[in-house]
């Protein structure tokens, strides 16, 4: 058995070092080509006709006028007579034409007669959703009623966060061509190795007939795994148009309407603690919606899962709105927000610093020691003990406050296969059916290969984004870095062993006594006895060494290359103008548990980006549904508000890179850092204002309403 | 987008000859930052588009008497970086700077800003200028209206989009509207109108006219304040512009105009009266803010804007008087 384990931390020359993204200059200069940038010769444009009604049945559809338009090559009906449409924006038909403008004019020429059905699109007020509510069974542990009676302090709160979308810079879509027996797909996907098979199923052709290629993807965040209508309908349009390639991309309005959402989460929460702040009882009635399918219960109580007495009730609400898709750490930001908000309110009731309350109660988490250390570190970086004050201590027009939120995540590597080749000129080629969704996957794979061969980054060429390469898992669940690093490591070690075997006789050193370091192959620890890397590879002549490596999740933990479990603490400091209700970020601190970190810079970038997403959802981001028309009203980037540079404040990222964490192997990072920020911001506002704003984002209307109800209560 | 004819005249006379007698025949194109979206969304489908950016006489900022003439195609960037504008009309320069996207400031023009269409999501979504369903019922009143009007008696509930409107009215500016048959000069306060039907416009411009210039007289102490949710490019939730004619420390006369609170910029005469004859301080500014919103009639979801309008007025007054906010 070859030795695959990672080289010791202090011996690594390339891994663990901060490298800029290899594709950074290409992306920043616009030279990087996303699938949405492609314009193939003879390309057509596909445009959907979307349902104008939130809930309707198609009575009849007439496409003849569209078909007759000059420049239109094909028209396809997606929802024929009898089809029930469950949200405004649902695809009804699709047109391909020689120009996008013509396709857009053509869909307006399609005549559809709808039977309009009643719709429900808002779920904030559960009492108004009628039969759309589906209760899940009650879960009870211990004796919550008794515990509440015995509690020294009990709080009763209501909290909510609305549906938000993924807002990928590159919307959903693809270029696709079906000609002869082959479908060429240039997608925007998080799943290069599986999307082809998916499309093949929809087209009822063999998976081997679908060729997938993608160099870059402009954001996915969980919303770009399957092959969608733009793939299957685009392919059919292509076939019907004589095999010309068809580009189908959602525009921003459709992207925000049907490109996927993160489900909302609301809850009435009651928590009880004894006098010294230990939580003894929890009760929650939660509800959520991510569209017609309703919405599951976020994992509450979050992190402190060992509370002894609790009662959980959840209701899924079916709405006539675009469907949910996985959104960076599905259900965790919501769970963290609901739980940590309630706990902050509890601390206020007990006149306790919430830091102390959290510090005490992490005893009930799976990893108390880690959270305690992180709480200490985060407090130090935020200067928490100096900045925190009891509620109501701030009385001016501009009030500051601090808050915290917690996170937990898995992040073990996914199944991944990889082929590594050593060429006679000394270059290394890595082929892997993975994708770089902007996280730095290319760069990290290059580092792993360079480290294994004792070479500089420039000697390694990584090829990904093609389903002809060995299959690697989809980029979801923070599983990519563990999966691709492990398969690359194993393939590289396997290839290196083969090279050792080649040069061993000449050197007179047994293969298992050789090592590759510093551009050399040498007897272990003896630079005098060796060859330069170049000389060694020349021995291959016209040959090349190609070896496979595979990460098998069930075995990974034993091998120690990757594992799971990432905790995190985030803190926020905000400033609120109580005359306008406008909340501004001052500072965020993210203390992130991790394993072996391949590239501290790209890892920290994940955390920065996650903090910014939390700021968006904490302060401004929400989908606005119109109860009357059932439409998404803010289907643009003007009123679907995201933070800009000036809205972000200072962000301090602390990656917990230590020898003991390093020993755990690689753990995914994309999602755990996107969880705690929302709760931290909401809690910071509560601390600043002296009153809870029950619902995020903290828009001026909500902040002012919370302040005036506080005044009325006082 | 419907096909259209593109015209690129270099003289005002040529341009005026290319305009139509009814809306929908021709649209004037300045920076295009609004018109292009309107056309892509099928809100406007003109048969002809008349570019006015190559007409020299529509550009430039120059002194006229003790005031300034600003050409219609002056960009927001030219306006906000012009030394005379900054010195004489800080309220205008502030309003231009607050359009916090360099791209918009580089492309957008002053004339285009005054003539831009409302951002009401029902209008932009295709439900007509007044945002009504087929039966004529207001979608704004029954639906989502958190960014809509808090003043006025309808049926228009959108808010006038231009940040320059309130500032120019406070400064007593006039616009020149020219057609092939002649020109008229009207106060900016009469340029903005509250339409009663979907066929009308929210400005006094006629389909055969071009807004050629703005003339602003000498001003008193003036300032603009906008309440914005985001630092990044965003629309004001409310705004106020103030122009104070002073006699020493005492306000001789005041003009206070609120923005983004009604279908037109909204004059706050009660606030003006409250300031007249007095010396500005925080307390007075606060009271004036309160007076400005005393008659507000918010919709179902925007009563918070009453407070924001009050704050905008208060802070604009303090800013004009040079008192820290
Ligand atoms: C995200 C966003 C935020 C914004 N924020 C603000 C803001 O805070 N405050 C603000 O005031 N604006 C704001 N704007 C609007 C922006 O300032 C305007 O789009 C711009 O000023 C319009 O100028 P333009 O030259 O590009 O007009 P165009 O798009 O060329 O024209 C707009 C309209 O005016 C007509 N028109 C233009 N010039 C003339 C003329 N001389 N005579 C007759 N008709 C004419 C056109 O026919 C068209 O109907 C924002 C825009 C966006 C997209």
Tab-separated table of N, CA and C in Angstrom, chain A residues 89-208:
chain	number	residue	atom	x	y	z
A	89	UNK	N	-44.116	32.785	-13.618
A	89	UNK	CA	-42.753	32.559	-14.111
A	89	UNK	C	-42.540	31.132	-14.573
A	90	UNK	N	-43.456	30.238	-14.223
A	90	UNK	CA	-43.319	28.842	-14.668
A	90	UNK	C	-43.257	28.808	-16.196
A	91	UNK	N	-42.450	27.909	-16.746
A	91	UNK	CA	-42.239	27.879	-18.190
A	91	UNK	C	-43.452	27.286	-18.913
A	92	UNK	N	-43.933	28.009	-19.915
A	92	UNK	CA	-45.115	27.579	-20.670
A	92	UNK	C	-44.724	27.116	-22.074
A	93	UNK	N	-43.795	27.826	-22.680
A	93	UNK	CA	-43.346	27.469	-24.034
A	93	UNK	C	-41.944	28.027	-24.222
A	94	UNK	N	-41.313	27.624	-25.309
A	94	UNK	CA	-39.983	28.152	-25.591
A	94	UNK	C	-39.822	28.331	-27.106
A	95	UNK	N	-39.105	29.384	-27.446
A	95	UNK	CA	-38.911	29.745	-28.851
A	95	UNK	C	-37.422	29.854	-29.122
A	96	UNK	N	-36.988	29.385	-30.283
A	96	UNK	CA	-35.625	29.711	-30.692
A	96	UNK	C	-35.691	30.572	-31.942
A	97	UNK	N	-34.739	31.518	-32.007
A	97	UNK	CA	-34.722	32.434	-33.150
A	97	UNK	C	-33.289	32.863	-33.393
A	98	UNK	N	-33.086	33.485	-34.526
A	98	UNK	CA	-31.723	33.851	-34.901
A	98	UNK	C	-31.183	35.002	-34.051
A	99	UNK	N	-32.086	35.794	-33.477
A	99	UNK	CA	-31.659	36.842	-32.559
A	99	UNK	C	-32.502	36.796	-31.305
A	100	UNK	N	-31.914	37.218	-30.200
A	100	UNK	CA	-32.626	37.183	-28.931
A	100	UNK	C	-33.878	38.071	-28.983
A	101	UNK	N	-33.743	39.257	-29.614
A	101	UNK	CA	-34.885	40.178	-29.681
A	101	UNK	C	-36.055	39.551	-30.425
A	102	UNK	N	-35.731	38.802	-31.476
A	102	UNK	CA	-36.806	38.164	-32.245
A	102	UNK	C	-37.488	37.099	-31.392
A	103	UNK	N	-36.683	36.331	-30.670
A	103	UNK	CA	-37.267	35.297	-29.800
A	103	UNK	C	-38.172	35.949	-28.761
A	104	UNK	N	-37.735	37.094	-28.226
A	104	UNK	CA	-38.554	37.783	-27.216
A	104	UNK	C	-39.844	38.321	-27.822
A	105	UNK	N	-39.755	38.866	-29.023
A	105	UNK	CA	-40.980	39.314	-29.691
A	105	UNK	C	-41.894	38.110	-29.957
A	106	UNK	N	-41.291	36.988	-30.321
A	106	UNK	CA	-42.083	35.813	-30.702
A	106	UNK	C	-42.874	35.257	-29.521
A	107	UNK	N	-42.273	35.224	-28.337
A	107	UNK	CA	-43.043	34.638	-27.223
A	107	UNK	C	-44.258	35.503	-26.899
A	108	UNK	N	-44.158	36.804	-27.246
A	108	UNK	CA	-45.314	37.681	-27.024
A	108	UNK	C	-46.426	37.410	-28.028
A	109	UNK	N	-46.068	36.712	-29.086
A	109	UNK	CA	-47.083	36.395	-30.101
A	109	UNK	C	-47.790	35.070	-29.804
A	110	UNK	N	-47.343	34.364	-28.766
A	110	UNK	CA	-48.020	33.103	-28.407
A	110	UNK	C	-49.282	33.438	-27.612
A	111	UNK	N	-50.385	32.845	-28.013
A	111	UNK	CA	-51.644	33.150	-27.313
A	111	UNK	C	-51.996	31.995	-26.388
A	112	UNK	N	-52.123	32.309	-25.108
A	112	UNK	CA	-52.487	31.281	-24.143
A	112	UNK	C	-53.756	31.714	-23.437
A	113	UNK	N	-54.676	30.777	-23.330
A	113	UNK	CA	-55.887	31.039	-22.565
A	113	UNK	C	-55.742	30.297	-21.243
A	114	UNK	N	-55.806	31.031	-20.135
A	114	UNK	CA	-55.585	30.427	-18.818
A	114	UNK	C	-56.887	30.390	-18.028
A	115	UNK	N	-57.042	29.359	-17.237
A	115	UNK	CA	-58.060	29.377	-16.190
A	115	UNK	C	-57.319	29.765	-14.919
A	116	UNK	N	-57.677	30.920	-14.380
A	116	UNK	CA	-56.923	31.420	-13.232
A	116	UNK	C	-57.419	30.772	-11.947
A	117	UNK	N	-56.495	30.263	-11.150
A	117	UNK	CA	-56.830	29.591	-9.895
A	117	UNK	C	-56.331	30.444	-8.728
A	118	UNK	N	-56.903	30.218	-7.550
A	118	UNK	CA	-56.496	31.063	-6.408
A	118	UNK	C	-55.027	30.810	-6.019
A	119	UNK	N	-54.363	31.872	-5.614
A	119	UNK	CA	-52.963	31.710	-5.220
A	119	UNK	C	-52.705	32.229	-3.811
A	120	UNK	N	-51.661	31.680	-3.200
A	120	UNK	CA	-51.151	32.195	-1.922
A	120	UNK	C	-49.652	32.364	-2.111
A	121	UNK	N	-49.145	33.547	-1.819
A	121	UNK	CA	-47.712	33.781	-2.044
A	121	UNK	C	-46.991	34.338	-0.823
A	122	UNK	N	-47.721	34.573	0.263
A	122	UNK	CA	-47.067	35.120	1.458
A	122	UNK	C	-47.322	34.217	2.650
A	123	UNK	N	-46.297	34.007	3.452
A	123	UNK	CA	-46.414	33.058	4.552
A	123	UNK	C	-46.055	33.639	5.905
A	124	UNK	N	-45.717	34.934	5.924
A	124	UNK	CA	-45.263	35.507	7.192
A	124	UNK	C	-46.345	35.373	8.262
A	125	UNK	N	-47.603	35.592	7.857
A	125	UNK	CA	-48.710	35.455	8.800
A	125	UNK	C	-49.355	34.091	8.580
A	126	UNK	N	-49.014	33.177	9.477
A	126	UNK	CA	-49.445	31.786	9.305
A	126	UNK	C	-50.971	31.668	9.342
A	127	UNK	N	-51.622	32.589	10.048
A	127	UNK	CA	-53.078	32.492	10.186
A	127	UNK	C	-53.777	32.800	8.858
A	128	UNK	N	-53.017	33.316	7.877
A	128	UNK	CA	-53.668	33.697	6.617
A	128	UNK	C	-53.405	32.721	5.476
A	129	UNK	N	-52.751	31.595	5.754
A	129	UNK	CA	-52.411	30.720	4.632
A	129	UNK	C	-53.410	29.584	4.440
A	130	UNK	N	-54.350	29.485	5.354
A	130	UNK	CA	-55.432	28.504	5.204
A	130	UNK	C	-54.932	27.090	4.992
A	131	UNK	N	-55.478	26.440	3.970
A	131	UNK	CA	-55.180	25.023	3.751
A	131	UNK	C	-53.776	24.797	3.215
A	132	UNK	N	-53.038	25.882	2.982
A	132	UNK	CA	-51.679	25.704	2.481
A	132	UNK	C	-50.715	25.229	3.567
A	133	UNK	N	-51.182	25.226	4.808
A	133	UNK	CA	-50.313	24.814	5.920
A	133	UNK	C	-50.418	23.310	6.140
A	134	UNK	N	-49.257	22.656	6.220
A	134	UNK	CA	-49.252	21.212	6.518
A	134	UNK	C	-48.366	20.991	7.729
A	135	UNK	N	-49.007	20.590	8.826
A	135	UNK	CA	-48.255	20.411	10.058
A	135	UNK	C	-47.522	19.077	10.047
A	136	UNK	N	-46.285	19.094	10.514
A	136	UNK	CA	-45.550	17.852	10.734
A	136	UNK	C	-45.861	17.412	12.166
A	137	UNK	N	-45.621	16.190	12.484
A	137	UNK	CA	-45.931	15.688	13.821
A	137	UNK	C	-45.109	16.394	14.898
A	138	UNK	N	-45.649	16.366	16.116
A	138	UNK	CA	-44.944	17.000	17.236
A	138	UNK	C	-43.828	16.104	17.755
A	139	UNK	N	-42.718	16.698	18.101
A	139	UNK	CA	-41.621	15.934	18.726
A	139	UNK	C	-41.419	16.446	20.134
A	140	UNK	N	-41.461	15.523	21.102
A	140	UNK	CA	-41.253	15.941	22.492
A	140	UNK	C	-40.158	15.089	23.118
A	141	UNK	N	-39.291	15.743	23.851
A	141	UNK	CA	-38.273	15.024	24.624
A	141	UNK	C	-38.309	15.567	26.040
A	142	UNK	N	-38.191	14.701	27.028
A	142	UNK	CA	-38.228	15.140	28.428
A	142	UNK	C	-39.599	15.661	28.793
A	143	UNK	N	-39.636	16.603	29.724
A	143	UNK	CA	-40.918	17.161	30.165
A	143	UNK	C	-40.823	18.685	30.094
A	144	UNK	N	-41.038	19.222	28.902
A	144	UNK	CA	-40.843	20.665	28.752
A	144	UNK	C	-41.762	21.504	29.649
A	145	UNK	N	-43.034	21.071	29.843
A	145	UNK	CA	-43.955	21.883	30.645
A	145	UNK	C	-43.455	22.038	32.072
A	146	UNK	N	-42.993	20.932	32.613
A	146	UNK	CA	-42.479	20.962	33.984
A	146	UNK	C	-41.232	21.848	34.042
A	147	UNK	N	-40.374	21.679	33.063
A	147	UNK	CA	-39.126	22.448	33.059
A	147	UNK	C	-39.395	23.946	32.965
A	148	UNK	N	-40.370	24.318	32.138
A	148	UNK	CA	-40.699	25.759	32.032
A	148	UNK	C	-41.182	26.282	33.381
A	149	UNK	N	-41.957	25.456	34.099
A	149	UNK	CA	-42.458	25.898	35.418
A	149	UNK	C	-41.310	26.121	36.375
A	150	UNK	N	-40.316	25.283	36.278
A	150	UNK	CA	-39.195	25.379	37.215
A	150	UNK	C	-38.167	26.432	36.812
A	151	UNK	N	-38.279	26.918	35.578
A	151	UNK	CA	-37.240	27.828	35.066
A	151	UNK	C	-37.249	29.157	35.811
A	152	UNK	N	-36.053	29.725	35.980
A	152	UNK	CA	-35.943	31.036	36.626
A	152	UNK	C	-36.285	32.145	35.637
A	153	UNK	N	-36.030	31.907	34.375
A	153	UNK	CA	-36.361	32.908	33.355
A	153	UNK	C	-36.867	32.199	32.119
A	154	UNK	N	-37.929	32.760	31.536
A	154	UNK	CA	-38.490	32.209	30.297
A	154	UNK	C	-38.705	33.366	29.319
A	155	UNK	N	-38.318	33.178	28.076
A	155	UNK	CA	-38.661	34.188	27.070
A	155	UNK	C	-39.550	33.560	26.010
A	156	UNK	N	-40.339	34.415	25.417
A	156	UNK	CA	-41.280	34.025	24.379
A	156	UNK	C	-41.029	34.976	23.221
A	157	UNK	N	-40.559	34.495	22.132
A	157	UNK	CA	-40.250	35.429	21.040
A	157	UNK	C	-40.737	34.919	19.710
A	158	UNK	N	-40.809	35.824	18.760
A	158	UNK	CA	-41.115	35.408	17.396
A	158	UNK	C	-40.061	35.982	16.457
A	159	UNK	N	-39.583	35.143	15.561
A	159	UNK	CA	-38.465	35.527	14.695
A	159	UNK	C	-38.745	35.056	13.285
A	160	UNK	N	-38.199	35.764	12.318
A	160	UNK	CA	-38.423	35.324	10.948
A	160	UNK	C	-37.373	35.820	9.979
A	161	UNK	N	-37.095	34.973	9.008
A	161	UNK	CA	-36.269	35.443	7.889
A	161	UNK	C	-36.953	35.010	6.588
A	162	UNK	N	-37.022	35.911	5.631
A	162	UNK	CA	-37.813	35.671	4.431
A	162	UNK	C	-37.069	34.822	3.413
A	163	UNK	N	-37.772	34.480	2.365
A	163	UNK	CA	-37.143	33.816	1.221
A	163	UNK	C	-36.125	34.761	0.594
A	164	UNK	N	-34.961	34.239	0.287
A	164	UNK	CA	-34.010	34.999	-0.521
A	164	UNK	C	-33.575	34.104	-1.686
A	165	UNK	N	-32.890	34.689	-2.635
A	165	UNK	CA	-32.476	33.907	-3.801
A	165	UNK	C	-30.952	33.762	-3.807
A	166	UNK	N	-30.425	33.103	-4.820
A	166	UNK	CA	-28.984	32.860	-4.862
A	166	UNK	C	-28.221	34.020	-5.495
A	167	UNK	N	-28.866	34.738	-6.387
A	167	UNK	CA	-28.237	35.891	-7.039
A	167	UNK	C	-26.886	35.559	-7.663
A	168	UNK	N	-26.812	34.441	-8.371
A	168	UNK	CA	-25.575	34.136	-9.081
A	168	UNK	C	-25.322	35.242	-10.109
A	169	UNK	N	-24.058	35.665	-10.201
A	169	UNK	CA	-23.726	36.675	-11.207
A	169	UNK	C	-24.061	36.152	-12.605
A	170	UNK	N	-23.688	34.907	-12.852
A	170	UNK	CA	-24.063	34.279	-14.122
A	170	UNK	C	-25.389	33.567	-13.906
A	171	UNK	N	-26.447	34.002	-14.590
A	171	UNK	CA	-27.733	33.353	-14.353
A	171	UNK	C	-27.722	31.896	-14.820
A	172	UNK	N	-28.815	31.196	-14.546
A	172	UNK	CA	-28.936	29.816	-14.998
A	172	UNK	C	-29.094	29.780	-16.516
A	173	UNK	N	-28.515	28.770	-17.112
A	173	UNK	CA	-28.673	28.607	-18.543
A	173	UNK	C	-27.548	27.783	-19.124
A	174	UNK	N	-27.559	27.687	-20.438
A	174	UNK	CA	-26.526	26.908	-21.116
A	174	UNK	C	-26.555	27.178	-22.618
A	175	UNK	N	-25.495	26.737	-23.267
A	175	UNK	CA	-25.504	26.636	-24.725
A	175	UNK	C	-25.538	25.138	-24.993
A	176	UNK	N	-26.369	24.722	-25.931
A	176	UNK	CA	-26.512	23.282	-26.159
A	176	UNK	C	-26.735	23.025	-27.642
A	177	UNK	N	-26.157	21.921	-28.102
A	177	UNK	CA	-26.277	21.572	-29.518
A	177	UNK	C	-26.517	20.079	-29.640
A	178	UNK	N	-27.579	19.736	-30.358
A	178	UNK	CA	-27.897	18.317	-30.577
A	178	UNK	C	-27.817	18.052	-32.068
A	179	UNK	N	-26.761	17.394	-32.426
A	179	UNK	CA	-26.582	17.136	-33.853
A	179	UNK	C	-26.058	15.723	-34.024
A	180	UNK	N	-26.601	15.009	-35.017
A	180	UNK	CA	-26.255	13.600	-35.182
A	180	UNK	C	-26.613	12.870	-33.894
A	181	UNK	N	-25.712	12.052	-33.422
A	181	UNK	CA	-26.001	11.305	-32.213
A	181	UNK	C	-25.438	11.956	-30.967
A	182	UNK	N	-24.986	13.187	-31.088
A	182	UNK	CA	-24.271	13.780	-29.958
A	182	UNK	C	-24.923	15.070	-29.472
A	183	UNK	N	-24.980	15.177	-28.152
A	183	UNK	CA	-25.405	16.443	-27.556
A	183	UNK	C	-24.187	17.088	-26.913
A	184	UNK	N	-23.862	18.306	-27.354
A	184	UNK	CA	-22.816	19.067	-26.695
A	184	UNK	C	-23.456	20.077	-25.777
A	185	UNK	N	-23.062	20.017	-24.512
A	185	UNK	CA	-23.654	20.920	-23.528
A	185	UNK	C	-22.559	21.783	-22.909
A	186	UNK	N	-22.755	23.085	-22.984
A	186	UNK	CA	-21.872	24.031	-22.297
A	186	UNK	C	-22.705	24.686	-21.209
A	187	UNK	N	-22.674	24.116	-20.016
A	187	UNK	CA	-23.601	24.538	-18.976
A	187	UNK	C	-22.984	25.581	-18.030
A	188	UNK	N	-23.794	26.007	-17.105
A	188	UNK	CA	-23.306	26.732	-15.938
A	188	UNK	C	-23.723	25.865	-14.767
A	189	UNK	N	-22.802	25.034	-14.301
A	189	UNK	CA	-23.217	23.977	-13.375
A	189	UNK	C	-22.228	23.766	-12.242
A	190	UNK	N	-22.730	23.180	-11.182
A	190	UNK	CA	-21.879	22.755	-10.075
A	190	UNK	C	-21.604	21.253	-10.170
A	191	UNK	N	-21.987	20.635	-11.276
A	191	UNK	CA	-21.921	19.176	-11.353
A	191	UNK	C	-21.531	18.714	-12.761
A	192	UNK	N	-20.311	18.988	-13.148
A	192	UNK	CA	-19.846	18.657	-14.499
A	192	UNK	C	-19.959	17.164	-14.795
A	193	UNK	N	-19.633	16.324	-13.809
A	193	UNK	CA	-19.620	14.883	-14.074
A	193	UNK	C	-20.999	14.257	-14.115
A	194	UNK	N	-22.003	14.882	-13.497
A	194	UNK	CA	-23.310	14.226	-13.467
A	194	UNK	C	-24.370	14.910	-14.325
A	195	UNK	N	-24.145	16.150	-14.722
A	195	UNK	CA	-25.219	16.856	-15.439
A	195	UNK	C	-25.493	16.228	-16.812
A	196	UNK	N	-24.468	15.647	-17.421
A	196	UNK	CA	-24.637	15.028	-18.738
A	196	UNK	C	-25.569	13.833	-18.663
A	197	UNK	N	-25.384	12.998	-17.664
A	197	UNK	CA	-26.235	11.823	-17.478
A	197	UNK	C	-27.669	12.238	-17.204
A	198	UNK	N	-27.781	13.312	-16.444
A	198	UNK	CA	-29.075	13.873	-16.112
A	198	UNK	C	-29.829	14.309	-17.370
A	199	UNK	N	-29.116	15.015	-18.214
A	199	UNK	CA	-29.714	15.502	-19.465
A	199	UNK	C	-30.055	14.316	-20.377
A	200	UNK	N	-29.156	13.330	-20.407
A	200	UNK	CA	-29.386	12.163	-21.254
A	200	UNK	C	-30.701	11.483	-20.878
A	201	UNK	N	-30.978	11.402	-19.570
A	201	UNK	CA	-32.220	10.795	-19.102
A	201	UNK	C	-33.418	11.576	-19.632
A	202	UNK	N	-33.327	12.913	-19.535
A	202	UNK	CA	-34.439	13.748	-20.006
A	202	UNK	C	-34.649	13.596	-21.509
A	203	UNK	N	-33.553	13.374	-22.243
A	203	UNK	CA	-33.656	13.268	-23.704
A	203	UNK	C	-33.825	11.822	-24.160
A	204	UNK	N	-33.760	10.901	-23.177
A	204	UNK	CA	-33.866	9.470	-23.462
A	204	UNK	C	-32.821	9.025	-24.480
A	205	UNK	N	-31.589	9.366	-24.196
A	205	UNK	CA	-30.460	8.912	-25.017
A	205	UNK	C	-29.384	8.377	-24.068
A	206	UNK	N	-28.412	7.619	-24.570
A	206	UNK	CA	-27.364	7.102	-23.670
A	206	UNK	C	-26.513	8.241	-23.095
A	207	UNK	N	-26.139	8.077	-21.828
A	207	UNK	CA	-25.360	9.113	-21.145
A	207	UNK	C	-24.063	9.424	-21.891
A	208	UNK	N	-23.522	8.397	-22.551
A	208	UNK	CA	-22.252	8.597	-23.244
A	208	UNK	C	-22.372	9.532	-24.444
